[in-house]
Structure formats: structure tokens, C-alpha cells
Amino acid sequence: MKKLCCALLLVAGAASAQTRPDSIRLARQIAQWYDLRFTDAEADSLLESLQEYGETYRSMHVPLPPNSLPYPFAFTPGAFGTTVPQGQKTINWVLPDQQLPANRVELAFYSIPQLASLLRSKKISSLELTQFFMARLRKWGDTLQSVITLTEERALEEARQADAEIRAGKWRGPLHGIPYGLKDLFAVKGYKTTWGSAPYKEQVLEEDAFAYTQLRKAGAVLCAKLSLGALAYNNKWFGGETKNPWDLTQGSSGSSAGSAASVVAGLLPFTVGTETLGSIVSPSARCGATGLRPTFGTISRSGAMALCWSLDKIGPICRSAEDDAIVYYYLKGTDGRDPGATDHAFNFDPKGDVKKLRVAYAANYFRRLPAGAPEWKVLDTYRALGVEPVAVQFPDSAAYRYDMVGLILAAESAAAFDGLTRSDRDSLVERQDKDFWPNIFRGARFIPAVEYINANRWRYELGRQVQSFMKDWDVVITPSFAGRQLSITNLTGHPALCMPIGFNKEGRPQSITLLGNLYDEAAILQAAKAYQERTGYHRQHPALFRQ
């Protein structure tokens, strides 16, 4: 921090230097901050260029680009040596012969196939189901501080339409008539899109995000826009701090805070979140949800808040892997408005045999765990299923030698929110400590473009190493926050699934993460589904919300 302050003073001094020798001296000092060594002659030669660049910068600031303007040079994980699979097959989702429960509260925790069966057989209407979940959102939303906006009018309209179509025999699939919630960084016409932060709490974006459009096509019913940590960081937003449904004294983690908390508490059957660096995995782990972070670029981000163009990903947060698979199938795709998005075949088999998967575990991470840690029992469960996880060394510090993700995230997010910084509205953001967005955005102004580009070049090498490692395995099991894997796999774009594996002595959920190959979400979902059918941790629900 002291070095950054020195750099700021040098920049300020250069602007007010009265003589050319002063300017040369300051230019050389600033260059040293960036690990460069210039002679007096070299520094003298670049002074005019610095002035010209400054004029160009000022010209670019009138007007400033909006957050919605994409970055055209799209990151693609396909560059790491894989191809995007094509040839989508029809998935035959298995629906049980479901009956209505004697206690209607149990509907709050029914799976998507269970609810879909009730709706398709007309044992319950989408309108009834929507009103049921709207009542739960009103009852418990403030307790969890997980709801920003109820979309009740839209929900009732969509539910009535779903009922009419189902009565007419026009069933769209297992999401038809199912209520859900969106993280409040997805635009929906006619409703506020607050991004969880005070400077934007009255913002209305007159467009529909791709994620909403896809779910609308599937017949799902939007009931709420859910809380996120301010500008997609942690769990504190302008309305409070989202809570862990298992322990209301603890935050839910984030940034997909309301998405994870709401689905675990049975306020909604499924939700949609996003991840840049842990925002699906972390709240899923904390709250005991099953969250899928898909391969980068498999769901268009048009209409969603941009934080970091080369890291932002969209994914479902549900209570089970099977529900994740259903929601992901209907979410995936592109609309041509996101340069980083591509469509791919997702051929998940609901009846797939887990014994056919090549499964490994990150032994270098597991060795750090105590003997009785629940993660070890996960391996035992897979052995009982007929799968023998192989010990492997996940590429960690040798492949990831410095904070590559921090540099890339800071640079891109500062560009995405340039207008916030320059308007001084960053003072309205909920947190003002040195580790939060306002200061991160300011500090990122001193990241040279050359260093940002070179960090991404090293990212390419990282991606090649991880892909070379992953090609021998369908699933790699890892503790959710061990080592640098969360940073590494977000940088490389590999998919991950986080699921509950039990509880600690305080009664809080414990988790594990399954890593997969690029564009192969099906394998980790199949492995997770088998584990959940064997153990049932995903079917345990916080007592407070079972009423």
C-alpha cells in the first residue's frame, strides 16, 4: 500500500513538474515502480507520448462506455486444446408418479421432477404453486434478507399462462410452471435491477437478460429478484446482510447470496446465480446448496451486470445435482450478444452409470485434512458405489505462481465500473474499506495494459497445463477451498459443482467440489447425482423453515 501511495505522489508530481529535467526524473522513478529501467535519454523521448496518451484518455471519457458495452476480445477456454462438443440429443427427464403431500409445507422442498410431475398431471396448478412460494418469500425473505424485489404481478401472469398451456396439452418440459428466482444483476423489463448496491438501487434496465429469456421459453415462473453482495462481492447489500439458513448469526457468503439462501430455505425450487471468483461455490458451500458453475461461456451474459468479462459465468443453484442438470439444460446457449458465449451439446443421462466415469481426487489437497474430515468419507461413498478414486496431484503453486486472477479481475472490473469511479458515486457503495470495490477500482488504474495482457498470456499457459492434467479424468474431487484451485479453475474456465456432504459440530453444512473437463458438465452432475442418491444430505433442511 505504501508503494502505491508513492506511485500516486509521483504521478501527481509529474503533472505539476515545472522543468523538463524534473519530468525526466519523475518519469524514471515511475518506471521503476513498474520494474522498468530507463535512461535519461529514453525518459526524455517518451514525455511527448505520455502527453498524447493523456489527451487520448480524456477523449475516451466523453462519454464513458456503459457497463453493458461488451469487451470484444473474448476469452475462450477452447484455446487450451479442446473442441466445443456438438450434437445435442434429446434428454428424457425422469418424472416420478408424485402425489401431493398431506402437509403442504413439504412442497417447499420438493425437487423439480416432483413438482413437474404434479403440474403435468394437474394435481396442482402453477398458479397455486406460485402463490405458495410467493407466501414463503413474503414470510421468510426479511428473515434471510435474501429478497430485493418480488415480481408478483409478472409471476401470476406467467403462472396463468403455464396453466393454460398445460391444460391444452402444450407441456414445454420439466420447468414449465415452476417458480424460481434470479440474482438481481439480471435485467428484467419493468423491474429494478439494483446490482445490490446503493448507487444503482433505483436502476431500471429496459431489456430482458438472456438467462430470463431462456427460462421464460422453458415456461418457468419468475417470482423474485434475489440479493447479491454489492456489485457481486460477498453477502452485504444496500438492504442488509443475507443470512445462512442454518445459522442466522452467520452471513450466507456470496455473492450469489440470496440465490443460495433462498433455495436452501425452501423459498423457491431453484435459483440462478453468477460466479466470477467463488460466487456460486462459496454461498453453496456455506448454505448447503448444490451449485453448478459451468464452463466459461456456455450461457450468454447479455442483460447481466458485467464485472469481469473474462471471468463472469452464469449457473444454477439448486438443492440437488439433478435439479441443476435440468435448469442448466434450459439455460445454456447464446443469443449472439455476448462475444464470449458459445452453444454446446449437453448430453446428460439421468440414468447414467457412475462406474463408467474416470474419477480422481486431489491428493495434495486431501493430505492437508485431518483424518476424520468429512471429505475423506466422500471417497468412501464413491468406493461403495463401485468407483475407486485415484490419487492425483492437482497443478497448484508450480502452475500458479502469483496473483494472476487478482490482477485480471481488478483491471477488468475497474473498466466495467469506470463511470462509478469518475462520477464519485463510489462513495455510496456499502463498504469503503481498502479491500472492497471502490479502492480496488482506484488501485487498478495503475495496472499497465502491458501487464494485464501478459497476465493473460501466462493464463493461457496455465490453461494448457490444467487441460493437460484434466484430460485423463472425467471428475476430480477436491476440498472446496483448498490451495489455489478456485482461482485456477475460474481462470481456466473449467466447470465445478459444489454440494453438501454433512454438517460440522455447530450444525453448519460442509461441502465438497467436483471439477470437470471443459464443456463436460454432464460428468460432474452424474457423479454428484450418484453421491446424493446414496447419502441424502441434500434432502436435509433447516428446521426453522420447515413450517
XYZ file of C-alpha atoms in Angstrom:
547
model
C 0.000 0.000 0.000
C 2.887 2.372 0.766
C 4.328 1.710 -2.691
C 1.006 2.535 -4.309
C 0.861 5.812 -2.364
C 4.368 6.606 -3.593
C 3.274 5.956 -7.164
C 0.296 8.274 -6.690
C 2.588 11.020 -5.406
C 4.926 10.561 -8.351
C 2.071 10.813 -10.825
C 0.800 13.952 -9.121
C 4.317 15.384 -9.130
C 4.809 14.646 -12.810
C 1.666 16.563 -13.647
C 2.974 19.680 -11.898
C 6.659 19.428 -12.850
C 7.997 22.814 -13.936
C 11.150 21.782 -15.812
C 11.998 19.084 -18.311
C 14.720 17.608 -16.048
C 12.085 17.283 -13.303
C 9.777 15.473 -15.730
C 12.577 13.143 -16.822
C 13.465 12.314 -13.239
C 9.842 11.614 -12.284
C 9.251 9.513 -15.403
C 12.241 7.339 -14.488
C 11.007 6.969 -10.915
C 7.536 5.962 -12.055
C 9.066 3.468 -14.496
C 10.963 1.856 -11.628
C 7.659 1.233 -9.866
C 6.699 -0.895 -12.891
C 10.018 -2.789 -12.775
C 11.464 -0.838 -15.721
C 14.776 0.962 -16.055
C 15.011 3.935 -18.450
C 17.983 6.166 -19.150
C 17.582 9.943 -19.106
C 17.517 9.925 -22.901
C 14.837 7.238 -23.028
C 12.704 9.028 -20.448
C 13.112 12.292 -22.345
C 11.927 10.629 -25.563
C 8.703 9.323 -24.075
C 7.430 12.554 -22.475
C 5.543 13.666 -25.586
C 3.998 10.202 -25.921
C 2.759 10.395 -22.338
C 1.114 13.714 -23.068
C -0.534 12.350 -26.223
C -1.795 9.276 -24.380
C -3.271 11.536 -21.708
C -5.175 13.500 -24.332
C -6.499 10.251 -25.806
C -7.627 9.026 -22.387
C -9.530 12.231 -21.736
C -11.235 11.954 -25.124
C -12.398 8.411 -24.309
C -14.090 9.642 -21.158
C -16.681 11.714 -23.029
C -18.928 9.815 -22.960
C -17.905 6.894 -20.780
C -18.843 3.410 -22.054
C -21.848 1.916 -20.201
C -21.447 -1.280 -18.196
C -23.475 -3.110 -20.848
C -20.974 -2.426 -23.657
C -19.108 -5.727 -24.203
C -15.373 -6.272 -24.358
C -14.931 -7.635 -27.898
C -11.772 -9.712 -27.425
C -13.469 -12.725 -25.925
C -11.745 -15.220 -23.672
C -12.370 -18.786 -24.824
C -11.281 -21.900 -22.919
C -11.335 -23.795 -26.208
C -7.892 -22.322 -26.875
C -6.476 -24.694 -24.247
C -6.716 -27.676 -26.566
C -10.319 -28.828 -26.618
C -13.231 -28.542 -29.006
C -16.786 -27.454 -28.310
C -18.971 -30.589 -28.465
C -21.921 -30.506 -30.846
C -24.843 -32.829 -31.465
C -27.408 -32.231 -28.740
C -29.508 -35.303 -28.023
C -32.981 -35.367 -26.535
C -32.817 -35.813 -22.775
C -35.602 -37.938 -21.337
C -36.054 -36.460 -17.893
C -37.470 -38.961 -15.417
C -40.565 -37.757 -13.547
C -41.903 -39.758 -10.587
C -45.567 -40.624 -10.088
C -45.831 -37.913 -7.463
C -48.723 -37.319 -5.082
C -49.477 -34.156 -3.147
C -48.130 -34.229 0.415
C -50.532 -34.302 3.347
C -48.616 -31.339 4.763
C -48.418 -28.709 2.026
C -45.270 -27.198 3.581
C -43.371 -30.204 2.227
C -43.862 -28.760 -1.263
C -41.240 -26.166 -0.344
C -38.539 -28.826 -0.566
C -39.812 -30.941 -3.453
C -37.400 -31.458 -6.319
C -38.033 -30.110 -9.799
C -39.069 -33.571 -11.115
C -41.521 -33.958 -8.223
C -43.089 -30.547 -8.851
C -43.076 -31.103 -12.614
C -44.955 -34.371 -12.121
C -47.614 -32.645 -10.013
C -48.005 -29.872 -12.568
C -48.095 -32.107 -15.628
C -50.669 -34.429 -14.021
C -52.675 -31.355 -12.963
C -52.639 -32.363 -9.294
C -51.625 -28.770 -8.620
C -51.673 -25.680 -10.801
C -48.781 -23.358 -11.483
C -50.886 -20.548 -10.031
C -51.330 -22.456 -6.752
C -47.647 -23.318 -6.634
C -46.621 -19.753 -7.411
C -48.894 -18.352 -4.699
C -47.444 -20.909 -2.271
C -43.865 -19.794 -2.937
C -44.789 -16.106 -3.014
C -46.193 -16.564 0.501
C -42.936 -18.174 1.636
C -40.902 -15.359 0.102
C -43.013 -12.797 1.966
C -42.828 -14.778 5.213
C -39.104 -15.516 5.263
C -37.471 -13.060 2.867
C -36.822 -10.449 5.539
C -35.517 -13.062 7.963
C -32.857 -14.106 5.478
C -32.531 -10.641 3.891
C -32.424 -12.566 0.631
C -35.074 -10.826 -1.492
C -34.665 -7.459 -3.188
C -37.774 -7.381 -5.385
C -40.858 -9.585 -5.567
C -42.065 -9.885 -9.161
C -45.552 -10.945 -8.108
C -47.551 -9.403 -10.944
C -45.237 -10.955 -13.539
C -45.256 -14.278 -11.697
C -49.037 -14.594 -11.557
C -49.297 -13.732 -15.246
C -46.670 -16.313 -16.202
C -48.277 -18.946 -13.954
C -51.713 -18.473 -15.529
C -50.160 -18.809 -18.976
C -48.384 -22.008 -17.927
C -51.634 -23.481 -16.610
C -53.462 -22.683 -19.836
C -50.734 -24.318 -21.914
C -50.563 -27.432 -19.727
C -54.358 -27.807 -19.868
C -54.119 -27.568 -23.655
C -51.509 -30.336 -23.751
C -48.640 -27.992 -24.645
C -46.177 -29.080 -21.966
C -42.802 -27.398 -22.514
C -40.769 -29.616 -20.208
C -39.906 -30.061 -16.527
C -39.534 -26.326 -15.803
C -42.988 -25.500 -17.156
C -44.888 -23.692 -14.404
C -42.048 -23.967 -11.843
C -41.359 -20.818 -9.744
C -37.773 -19.554 -9.443
C -35.631 -16.526 -8.579
C -32.856 -14.572 -10.295
C -29.841 -12.901 -8.742
C -30.562 -9.176 -9.024
C -27.898 -8.456 -11.593
C -30.078 -9.849 -14.403
C -32.208 -7.278 -16.190
C -35.963 -7.874 -16.456
C -38.124 -5.280 -18.177
C -40.330 -3.294 -15.839
C -38.392 -4.139 -12.674
C -35.447 -2.607 -10.877
C -32.047 -4.197 -11.377
C -30.076 -2.942 -8.395
C -26.796 -4.898 -8.582
C -27.120 -4.964 -4.777
C -25.577 -1.521 -4.312
C -26.949 1.890 -3.320
C -25.750 3.805 -6.414
C -27.964 1.527 -8.550
C -30.899 0.736 -6.253
C -33.372 2.696 -8.428
C -31.944 1.458 -11.748
C -34.412 0.068 -14.293
C -32.931 -1.556 -17.404
C -35.470 -1.930 -20.167
C -34.205 -5.223 -21.516
C -34.560 -8.872 -20.641
C -31.410 -10.792 -19.787
C -30.706 -13.908 -21.831
C -30.993 -16.049 -18.691
C -34.515 -14.771 -18.051
C -35.477 -15.211 -21.715
C -34.271 -18.816 -21.753
C -36.227 -19.713 -18.637
C -39.273 -17.907 -19.983
C -39.103 -20.115 -23.083
C -38.981 -23.143 -20.798
C -42.159 -21.932 -19.069
C -40.583 -21.205 -15.672
C -42.198 -18.532 -13.477
C -40.075 -15.650 -12.152
C -41.092 -14.844 -8.562
C -38.238 -12.736 -7.186
C -35.011 -10.908 -7.818
C -32.646 -12.006 -5.101
C -29.924 -10.349 -3.075
C -26.282 -10.206 -4.014
C -23.353 -8.657 -2.239
C -22.802 -5.110 -3.501
C -21.599 -5.264 -7.125
C -21.223 -9.037 -6.777
C -18.940 -9.138 -3.745
C -19.771 -11.162 -0.613
C -23.231 -11.022 1.068
C -23.724 -7.401 2.190
C -26.030 -5.292 0.047
C -27.866 -1.993 0.446
C -30.698 -3.719 2.333
C -28.643 -5.680 4.838
C -26.641 -8.890 5.053
C -28.041 -12.134 3.672
C -28.092 -14.934 6.252
C -27.161 -18.595 6.301
C -30.474 -20.517 6.703
C -28.748 -22.990 9.034
C -27.383 -20.259 11.309
C -28.935 -16.798 11.180
C -25.986 -15.339 13.103
C -23.781 -16.051 10.099
C -23.776 -14.481 6.644
C -24.635 -16.621 3.642
C -21.385 -15.779 1.836
C -21.708 -14.572 -1.720
C -22.015 -13.029 -3.986
C -24.961 -15.192 -5.102
C -26.180 -14.801 -1.542
C -29.946 -14.649 -1.942
C -29.880 -17.380 -4.573
C -28.237 -19.930 -2.265
C -30.043 -18.912 0.936
C -33.493 -18.833 -0.680
C -33.292 -22.237 -2.319
C -31.905 -23.948 0.800
C -34.675 -22.416 2.950
C -37.332 -23.631 0.520
C -38.403 -20.159 -0.573
C -38.009 -21.226 -4.204
C -37.469 -24.524 -6.064
C -34.417 -23.210 -7.943
C -32.427 -20.042 -8.499
C -29.828 -18.633 -10.875
C -26.547 -17.098 -9.749
C -23.239 -15.992 -11.216
C -19.584 -16.572 -10.422
C -16.509 -14.512 -11.135
C -14.329 -15.886 -8.341
C -16.319 -18.114 -5.975
C -19.767 -16.518 -6.101
C -21.603 -19.788 -6.803
C -19.264 -22.163 -4.988
C -18.883 -20.108 -1.803
C -22.557 -19.470 -0.884
C -23.446 -23.012 -1.965
C -20.800 -24.346 0.421
C -21.878 -22.055 3.264
C -25.625 -22.649 2.910
C -25.602 -26.296 1.846
C -26.884 -25.794 -1.696
C -25.829 -27.692 -4.796
C -24.368 -25.110 -7.129
C -23.135 -25.635 -10.678
C -20.509 -23.292 -12.089
C -20.492 -24.280 -15.764
C -17.705 -23.971 -18.299
C -16.985 -20.332 -19.078
C -19.076 -19.040 -21.968
C -21.766 -21.710 -22.097
C -24.544 -19.270 -21.118
C -24.796 -15.828 -22.706
C -24.397 -12.984 -20.213
C -26.338 -10.413 -22.221
C -28.514 -8.355 -19.907
C -26.388 -9.269 -16.881
C -24.127 -6.887 -14.968
C -20.563 -7.089 -16.228
C -17.898 -7.362 -13.553
C -15.052 -9.155 -15.323
C -15.662 -10.100 -18.953
C -13.149 -12.945 -18.999
C -14.271 -14.485 -15.684
C -18.053 -13.919 -15.291
C -20.131 -17.111 -15.527
C -23.834 -17.925 -15.016
C -25.074 -21.080 -13.313
C -27.972 -22.701 -11.435
C -28.128 -23.028 -7.657
C -30.476 -25.786 -6.529
C -30.858 -28.380 -3.803
C -29.754 -31.325 -5.950
C -27.472 -32.130 -8.861
C -30.416 -33.470 -10.860
C -32.205 -30.123 -10.490
C -29.004 -28.350 -11.565
C -28.853 -30.511 -14.675
C -32.427 -29.681 -15.649
C -32.017 -25.941 -15.135
C -28.645 -25.853 -16.905
C -30.084 -27.652 -19.929
C -32.644 -24.892 -20.400
C -30.260 -22.036 -19.535
C -27.329 -22.849 -21.791
C -26.836 -21.207 -25.164
C -26.161 -17.866 -26.759
C -28.000 -15.043 -28.477
C -25.089 -13.510 -30.386
C -24.857 -10.596 -27.941
C -22.099 -11.988 -25.723
C -18.753 -12.282 -27.568
C -17.577 -14.877 -25.039
C -20.564 -17.228 -25.338
C -20.957 -20.368 -27.402
C -23.518 -23.158 -27.593
C -22.509 -26.737 -26.870
C -24.070 -30.154 -26.554
C -25.025 -31.115 -23.014
C -25.895 -34.796 -23.158
C -26.608 -35.590 -19.542
C -28.015 -39.064 -18.934
C -30.393 -39.144 -15.923
C -29.837 -42.914 -15.730
C -26.087 -42.811 -16.353
C -23.761 -45.324 -14.694
C -21.292 -43.578 -12.375
C -18.965 -46.611 -12.569
C -18.098 -45.641 -16.141
C -16.572 -42.331 -15.029
C -12.837 -41.829 -14.556
C -12.680 -40.321 -11.070
C -9.651 -38.903 -9.249
C -9.081 -36.910 -6.087
C -6.588 -34.113 -5.433
C -4.299 -35.928 -3.006
C -2.103 -32.865 -2.486
C -5.159 -31.088 -1.038
C -6.614 -34.052 0.833
C -3.326 -34.614 2.676
C -3.872 -31.300 4.458
C -7.140 -32.557 6.005
C -7.420 -34.262 9.397
C -8.115 -37.991 9.355
C -11.762 -37.588 10.375
C -12.632 -34.836 7.893
C -15.911 -35.417 6.019
C -14.130 -35.051 2.662
C -12.432 -38.423 3.231
C -15.845 -40.034 3.700
C -16.849 -38.775 0.253
C -14.163 -41.029 -1.222
C -15.542 -43.945 0.811
C -19.021 -43.286 -0.572
C -17.762 -43.430 -4.142
C -15.946 -46.679 -3.370
C -19.243 -48.080 -2.097
C -20.758 -47.052 -5.432
C -18.153 -49.107 -7.285
C -15.852 -46.199 -8.127
C -12.221 -46.154 -6.970
C -10.984 -42.530 -6.914
C -7.329 -42.331 -7.968
C -4.900 -40.097 -6.074
C -3.517 -37.311 -8.290
C -1.587 -34.087 -7.819
C -3.694 -31.115 -8.870
C -1.461 -28.473 -10.530
C -1.210 -25.710 -7.944
C 1.651 -23.412 -6.955
C 4.002 -24.550 -9.718
C 1.403 -23.556 -12.312
C 0.029 -20.517 -10.471
C 2.993 -18.541 -9.216
C 1.410 -15.146 -8.478
C -1.980 -13.484 -8.027
C -2.924 -13.621 -11.678
C -6.659 -13.624 -11.003
C -6.420 -10.584 -8.719
C -4.685 -8.515 -11.386
C -7.066 -9.541 -14.177
C -10.192 -9.108 -12.047
C -9.099 -5.689 -10.779
C -8.267 -4.373 -14.249
C -11.464 -5.570 -15.930
C -13.798 -4.613 -13.089
C -12.285 -1.118 -12.887
C -13.020 -0.722 -16.599
C -16.559 -2.067 -16.170
C -17.208 0.487 -13.410
C -15.125 3.365 -14.728
C -18.183 5.601 -14.647
C -18.801 4.846 -10.976
C -15.268 5.894 -10.042
C -15.212 9.032 -12.185
C -18.626 10.232 -11.000
C -17.565 9.965 -7.326
C -20.662 7.833 -6.700
C -18.305 5.128 -5.477
C -18.574 6.824 -2.075
C -22.152 5.450 -1.897
C -21.050 1.822 -2.156
C -21.829 -0.150 1.015
C -18.263 -0.853 2.064
C -15.384 1.601 1.886
C -12.532 -0.471 3.348
C -9.344 -0.946 1.371
C -10.316 -4.472 0.267
C -13.645 -3.504 -1.305
C -14.580 -2.333 -4.795
C -14.130 1.462 -4.548
C -10.490 1.125 -3.514
C -9.885 -1.837 -5.827
C -11.194 0.197 -8.766
C -8.964 3.129 -7.850
C -5.885 0.968 -7.400
C -6.487 -0.790 -10.711
C -5.897 2.494 -12.550
C -2.190 1.806 -12.000
C -2.196 -1.605 -13.699
C -0.431 -1.100 -17.056
C -2.132 -2.541 -20.128
C 1.082 -4.414 -20.916
C 0.991 -6.216 -17.547
C -2.702 -7.068 -17.952
C -2.024 -8.551 -21.389
C 0.984 -10.506 -20.158
C -1.015 -11.873 -17.220
C -3.488 -13.267 -19.743
C -0.651 -14.772 -21.768
C 0.500 -16.626 -18.654
C -3.151 -17.538 -18.134
C -3.015 -19.329 -21.489
C -0.080 -21.399 -20.269
C -1.967 -22.149 -17.036
C -4.985 -23.289 -19.030
C -2.875 -25.623 -21.149
C -1.383 -27.212 -18.027
C -4.739 -27.722 -16.343
C -6.332 -29.087 -19.505
C -3.414 -31.493 -19.966
C -3.993 -32.678 -16.402
C -7.789 -32.935 -16.689
C -7.891 -34.852 -19.985
C -7.235 -38.147 -18.178
C -10.177 -37.702 -15.800
C -13.908 -37.085 -16.011
C -14.168 -35.919 -12.392
C -11.588 -34.645 -9.908
C -12.740 -34.400 -6.286
C -11.290 -31.565 -4.213
C -11.997 -29.773 -0.938
C -13.930 -26.676 -1.989
C -11.389 -24.079 -0.867
C -8.116 -25.986 -0.845
C -4.989 -24.423 -2.270
C -5.390 -22.249 -5.335
C -7.816 -24.440 -7.279
C -10.712 -21.974 -7.014
C -8.616 -19.207 -8.586
C -7.050 -21.577 -11.112
C -10.267 -23.142 -12.393
C -12.032 -19.794 -12.609
C -9.146 -18.537 -14.745
C -9.179 -21.595 -16.990
C -12.971 -21.779 -17.219
C -13.312 -25.409 -16.086
C -16.700 -26.399 -14.641
C -17.231 -27.144 -10.962
C -20.051 -28.446 -8.799
C -20.257 -27.777 -5.062
C -22.532 -29.980 -2.937
C -23.244 -30.651 0.760
C -21.576 -33.639 2.446
C -22.752 -33.318 6.050
C -22.562 -30.911 8.971
C -19.937 -29.737 11.437
C -20.374 -29.797 15.217
C -22.109 -26.382 15.069
C -24.699 -27.811 12.668
C -23.432 -25.886 9.649
C -23.137 -27.527 6.221
C -19.857 -28.964 4.933
C -19.121 -29.224 1.228
C -17.038 -30.849 -1.485
C -16.308 -29.701 -5.040
C -16.204 -31.821 -8.195
C -14.145 -30.463 -11.088
C -14.801 -31.463 -14.690
C -13.431 -31.125 -18.177
C -14.269 -28.143 -20.337
C -17.809 -28.444 -21.744
C -18.432 -31.660 -19.778
C -20.826 -30.581 -17.052
C -22.645 -33.881 -17.557
C -19.903 -35.935 -15.884
C -19.720 -33.942 -12.649
C -23.512 -33.754 -12.464
C -23.774 -37.512 -12.926
C -21.153 -38.125 -10.228
C -22.886 -35.720 -7.841
C -26.305 -37.248 -8.514
C -24.999 -40.711 -7.644
C -23.443 -39.433 -4.415
C -26.625 -37.629 -3.397
C -28.844 -40.614 -4.074
C -26.559 -42.659 -1.825
C -26.281 -40.166 1.057
C -29.277 -37.819 1.083
C -27.550 -34.793 2.653
C -29.262 -32.584 0.066
C -32.605 -33.709 1.475
C -31.877 -32.290 4.938
C -33.406 -28.864 5.513
C -33.035 -26.181 8.217
C -35.653 -26.707 10.926
C -36.757 -23.070 11.119
C -38.011 -23.113 7.525
C -39.890 -26.416 7.714
C -43.050 -24.601 8.783
